[in-house]
Amino acid sequence: MTTKRHYIVQRDDGYKNILNKVKNIAVLGSTGSIGTQTLDVIRDNNHLFKVFMLTAHSNAYLLINQAIEFVPEYAIICDESKYQQIKEALSHLPIKVLAGYNAIKDMVTHPDIDMVLTAMVGFAGLEPTINAIKAGKDIALANKETLVVAGELVTGLAKEYNVKILPVDSEHSAIFQCLTGEEDNKIEKIIITASGGPFRGKTTDFLASVTREQALKHPNWVMGAKITIDSASLMNKGLEVIEAKWLFDLEVSQIDVIVHPQSIIHSMVQFEDGSIKAQMGLPDMKLPIQYALSYPNRVKSNFKRFDFMDYPNLSFEKPDVSTFRNLKLAYEALNRGGNMPCIINAANEIAVAAFLTNTTGFLAMSDIIESCMQQMVYIEKPSLSDYLNTDKETRIFAQNLIKEMPLKALQS
Ligand code: NDP
Ligand code: MG
């Protein structure tokens, strides 16, 4: 039996009976794409799950409406200027309203929370997740950046504090579902599927002039802006390769990516005897969200069912890593280890934000990431404070790069 798979897939640990009691869930990033779909799942299963905490960055309007519907113990907004508005709007309800990022970091440790679902976007997910793990909370992990930045640290803590990290990302949920019942069997490799995004099959020349609007049109999934751009650039797949390494304790050589444009097979595991298990279904994040919340049980749902007759042709291609360089850069960062994945994550967050505000071009995003990989100080065994510094310094460096880039590069 491998050692690391233990903490996420062990079934005989008393976890089975968890659904006998209503689970108190802290939903971090409740106003986003994953957050709102999590609330859909909870609404449909209110005999199983209760919202204990809602958090948002600045969307006060939606947070207020969610709080009125779910009446959590806590509603937390990062943007402190929205505090009064929320406090007043919820004054007739028994909800504690708090403001600031530190409030999220502190309150995820509340003794009454059973599980923390991390659906905030980016590096901001790291510290609340670490605090929740240290407080013994199981994690339903959507925020893949947490494992990209500090996978070794975070999975090490999960083992130390005996908590489960249950994947929400559809590919990782698929792998996780394929592994259930296979705890003693060695994985030969995993095959992560990628839709290929809106620019599948396009050339570098074409990508040189694509706009944010084109990049935001994902063929199969409706998601937040950052992950949608990551999907268009294949960085999302790179981040998922790193996420998978840490979740399933794999060597980099055991992780393959294959383009599957229909997004019906969500990923696969190949075992030592050559057998491949795949998990399939229509693209709908509510299924992996629900599985993470209800694991190890499956809960009856009314999600639309997949019909093979609607998809007579499921197809597969090799990813084009010379046009979509980010996937290659992510593998390289994973191979180099240390703080290198943290560097690519920070550089990518800045590059994507710049692309979304039309201050850099689509192809320039890979140049920014590559320059950061070359220029930032490499740390082989980073501590948490090294990760925090690396993130900060890389962001500054990437921002300066963008300012200094000639207009031509910005447009390409
Ligand atoms: P969204 O942009 O839709 O939502 C992000 C959420 O996080 C919002 O609630 C937002 O608040 C909050 N937030 C943003 N920045 C901060 C911050 N600095 N501090 C605290 N909270 C913040 O993102 P998604 O739901 O698409 O993605 C969330 C995470 O899940 C990402 O890590 C993504 O990679 C991952 N994921 C998403 C999938 C999807 O289908 N969407 C699939 C698989 C993984 P506000 O609304 O106020 O801005
Ligand atoms: Mg995914």
XYZ file of N, CA and C in Angstrom, residues 76-183:
324
model
N -18.551 36.364 5.754
C -17.286 37.125 5.806
C -16.981 37.708 4.435
N -16.667 39.000 4.416
C -16.297 39.675 3.172
C -14.853 40.166 3.306
N -14.033 39.915 2.298
C -12.641 40.386 2.373
C -12.570 41.907 2.307
N -13.340 42.469 1.398
C -13.296 43.908 1.168
C -13.982 44.634 2.335
N -13.150 45.257 3.186
C -13.675 45.825 4.427
C -14.629 46.984 4.179
N -14.526 47.614 2.998
C -15.419 48.749 2.717
C -16.873 48.285 2.546
N -17.092 46.980 2.395
C -18.466 46.458 2.211
C -19.084 45.994 3.528
N -18.320 46.102 4.613
C -18.767 45.530 5.889
C -20.094 46.117 6.365
N -20.174 47.450 6.414
C -21.382 48.116 6.953
C -22.626 47.712 6.172
N -22.476 47.728 4.851
C -23.605 47.387 3.974
C -24.147 45.983 4.316
N -23.234 45.050 4.500
C -23.654 43.659 4.763
C -24.226 43.544 6.174
N -23.563 44.172 7.095
C -24.000 44.147 8.504
C -25.441 44.651 8.596
N -25.700 45.770 7.945
C -27.057 46.347 8.011
C -28.076 45.447 7.317
N -27.695 44.925 6.160
C -28.654 44.097 5.405
C -29.012 42.820 6.157
N -28.099 42.350 7.023
C -28.358 41.074 7.722
C -28.699 41.295 9.197
N -28.951 42.551 9.569
C -29.104 42.860 11.007
C -30.294 42.148 11.637
N -31.277 41.759 10.823
C -32.457 41.077 11.389
C -32.238 39.574 11.551
N -31.054 39.094 11.180
C -30.796 37.653 11.225
C -29.661 37.327 12.207
N -29.661 36.101 12.765
C -28.607 35.742 13.742
C -27.314 35.332 13.050
N -26.751 36.244 12.247
C -25.538 35.931 11.468
C -24.424 36.873 11.910
N -23.270 36.315 12.219
C -22.140 37.176 12.573
C -21.462 37.607 11.276
N -21.333 38.920 11.102
C -20.705 39.449 9.883
C -19.291 39.916 10.247
N -18.312 39.458 9.459
C -16.920 39.853 9.693
C -16.326 40.324 8.370
N -15.214 41.064 8.469
C -14.581 41.565 7.242
C -13.073 41.375 7.316
N -12.469 41.191 6.136
C -11.003 41.077 6.036
C -10.579 39.634 5.795
N -9.482 39.506 5.066
C -8.933 38.183 4.742
C -8.541 37.427 6.014
N -8.012 38.174 7.004
C -7.594 37.507 8.242
C -8.768 36.853 8.954
N -9.963 37.439 8.818
C -11.144 36.845 9.458
C -11.418 35.462 8.872
N -11.202 35.315 7.558
C -11.403 33.994 6.937
C -10.360 33.017 7.482
N -9.112 33.483 7.525
C -8.033 32.606 8.006
C -8.310 32.140 9.441
N -8.865 33.040 10.261
C -9.131 32.686 11.664
C -10.354 31.789 11.801
N -11.435 32.154 11.121
C -12.719 31.494 11.401
C -12.834 30.096 10.799
N -11.971 29.756 9.832
C -12.035 28.379 9.291
C -11.670 27.332 10.345
N -11.121 27.790 11.457
C -10.738 26.845 12.515
C -11.879 26.621 13.518
N -13.026 27.251 13.306
C -14.137 27.173 14.273
C -14.472 25.713 14.595
N -14.627 25.382 15.888
C -14.840 23.974 16.257
C -16.084 23.331 15.637
N -17.074 24.121 15.272
C -18.315 23.511 14.750
C -18.259 23.191 13.252
N -17.170 23.573 12.582
C -17.068 23.273 11.139
C -16.622 21.821 10.949
N -17.332 21.076 10.089
C -16.928 19.698 9.763
C -16.056 19.651 8.523
N -16.344 20.530 7.563
C -15.600 20.483 6.299
C -15.479 21.882 5.708
N -14.327 22.148 5.127
C -14.110 23.448 4.483
C -14.012 23.220 2.982
N -14.902 23.833 2.230
C -14.823 23.740 0.764
C -14.118 24.993 0.264
N -12.955 24.783 -0.376
C -12.119 25.923 -0.762
C -12.371 26.280 -2.223
N -13.199 27.288 -2.439
C -13.522 27.691 -3.824
C -13.181 29.147 -4.066
N -12.218 29.659 -3.291
C -11.711 30.978 -3.671
C -10.683 30.768 -4.762
N -10.380 31.835 -5.487
C -9.500 31.647 -6.632
C -8.077 32.096 -6.273
N -7.092 31.325 -6.742
C -5.702 31.757 -6.650
C -5.014 31.459 -5.330
N -3.860 32.106 -5.177
C -2.972 31.930 -4.020
C -3.692 32.186 -2.698
N -4.735 33.021 -2.735
C -5.490 33.374 -1.518
C -6.055 32.143 -0.825
N -6.149 31.028 -1.537
C -6.685 29.818 -0.919
C -5.708 29.132 0.031
N -4.423 29.442 -0.104
C -3.405 28.658 0.612
C -3.514 28.747 2.138
N -3.468 29.970 2.662
C -3.392 30.093 4.120
C -4.661 29.632 4.842
N -5.852 29.986 4.347
C -7.048 29.443 5.017
C -7.059 27.908 5.006
N -6.586 27.311 3.908
C -6.586 25.844 3.825
C -5.615 25.253 4.847
N -4.440 25.866 4.962
C -3.466 25.375 5.946
C -4.039 25.486 7.354
N -4.671 26.629 7.658
C -5.234 26.795 9.001
C -6.331 25.780 9.270
N -7.163 25.535 8.254
C -8.263 24.572 8.429
C -7.700 23.173 8.673
N -6.661 22.814 7.937
C -6.062 21.482 8.128
C -5.502 21.371 9.545
N -4.814 22.416 9.984
C -4.216 22.370 11.326
C -5.289 22.288 12.409
N -6.498 22.747 12.075
C -7.602 22.645 13.041
C -8.360 21.323 12.862
N -7.839 20.444 12.003
C -8.424 19.103 11.856
C -9.623 19.034 10.932
N -9.816 20.059 10.099
C -10.982 20.050 9.204
C -10.680 19.300 7.917
N -11.622 18.474 7.486
C -11.491 17.883 6.158
C -11.696 18.977 5.123
N -10.998 18.815 3.994
C -11.016 19.841 2.950
C -11.657 19.278 1.687
N -12.649 19.976 1.154
C -13.117 19.700 -0.208
C -12.395 20.735 -1.069
N -11.423 20.277 -1.834
C -10.482 21.206 -2.468
C -10.843 21.514 -3.918
N -11.335 22.731 -4.137
C -11.486 23.215 -5.520
C -10.276 24.063 -5.870
N -9.795 24.808 -4.893
C -8.691 25.749 -5.106
C -7.383 24.993 -5.385
N -7.191 24.642 -6.679
C -6.031 23.833 -7.049
C -4.725 24.562 -6.788
N -4.771 25.921 -6.802
C -3.544 26.694 -6.605
C -2.882 26.352 -5.268
N -3.668 25.966 -4.275
C -3.117 25.576 -2.972
C -2.081 24.461 -3.131
N -2.419 23.431 -3.917
C -1.496 22.304 -4.086
C -0.411 22.623 -5.106
N -0.708 23.528 -6.027
C 0.320 23.922 -6.998
C 1.437 24.658 -6.263
N 1.039 25.594 -5.416
C 2.025 26.426 -4.724
C 2.806 25.606 -3.697
N 2.108 24.833 -2.894
C 2.746 24.220 -1.718
C 2.240 22.801 -1.494
N 2.253 22.001 -2.548
C 1.686 20.654 -2.459
C 2.331 19.786 -1.398
N 3.657 19.850 -1.329
C 4.354 18.974 -0.383
C 4.010 19.360 1.056
N 4.030 20.672 1.299
C 3.720 21.178 2.646
C 2.283 20.826 3.035
N 1.351 21.073 2.132
C -0.069 20.917 2.451
C -0.431 19.434 2.620
N 0.072 18.569 1.733
C -0.265 17.146 1.890
C 0.450 16.565 3.113
N 1.628 17.104 3.424
C 2.325 16.675 4.643
C 1.500 17.023 5.873
N 0.938 18.231 5.890
C 0.107 18.647 7.029
C -1.164 17.795 7.106
N -1.722 17.490 5.955
C -2.956 16.681 5.948
C -2.702 15.326 6.602
N -1.526 14.767 6.323
C -1.198 13.474 6.959
C -0.979 13.651 8.459
N -0.223 14.711 8.775
C 0.103 14.944 10.184
C -1.163 15.150 11.017
N -2.132 15.893 10.475
C -3.348 16.201 11.240
C -4.483 15.232 10.922
N -4.143 14.198 10.123
C -5.110 13.145 9.810
C -6.416 13.686 9.223
N -6.273 14.593 8.274
C -7.479 15.105 7.612
C -7.481 14.664 6.156
N -8.656 14.678 5.578
C -8.795 14.257 4.183
C -8.829 15.465 3.264
N -8.151 15.320 2.127
C -8.290 16.327 1.074
C -9.075 15.658 -0.045
N -10.319 16.076 -0.193
C -11.207 15.451 -1.173
C -11.283 16.350 -2.394
N -10.874 15.822 -3.560
C -10.796 16.689 -4.738
C -12.167 17.085 -5.276
N -12.276 18.361 -5.658
C -13.489 18.862 -6.321
C -13.229 18.996 -7.820
N -12.001 19.318 -8.178
C -11.641 19.441 -9.596
C -12.110 18.165 -10.311
N -12.785 18.308 -11.448
C -13.472 17.144 -12.037
C -12.505 16.016 -12.403
N -11.310 16.380 -12.890
C -10.344 15.348 -13.289
C -9.864 14.564 -12.066
N -9.627 15.287 -10.998
C -9.086 14.649 -9.793
C -10.170 13.873 -9.068
N -11.398 14.384 -9.152
C -12.508 13.617 -8.607
C -12.657 12.316 -9.385
N -12.478 12.389 -10.705
C -12.575 11.184 -11.538
C -11.514 10.162 -11.122
N -10.288 10.621 -10.955
C -9.201 9.714 -10.560
C -9.499 9.125 -9.182
N -9.940 9.991 -8.310
C -10.293 9.593 -6.939
C -11.397 8.528 -6.964
N -12.396 8.723 -7.809
C -13.488 7.746 -7.904
C -12.982 6.430 -8.494
N -12.063 6.512 -9.463
C -11.489 5.287 -10.038
C -10.663 4.520 -8.999
N -10.092 5.249 -8.045
C -9.220 4.610 -7.053
C -9.989 4.013 -5.883
N -11.245 4.379 -5.762
C -12.009 3.863 -4.631
C -12.136 2.343 -4.763
N -11.775 1.654 -3.708
C -11.773 0.185 -3.737
C -10.452 -0.379 -4.235
N -9.506 0.474 -4.584
C -8.218 0.027 -5.167
C -7.053 0.428 -4.262
N -7.367 0.593 -2.958
C -6.344 1.161 -2.058
C -5.023 0.384 -2.073
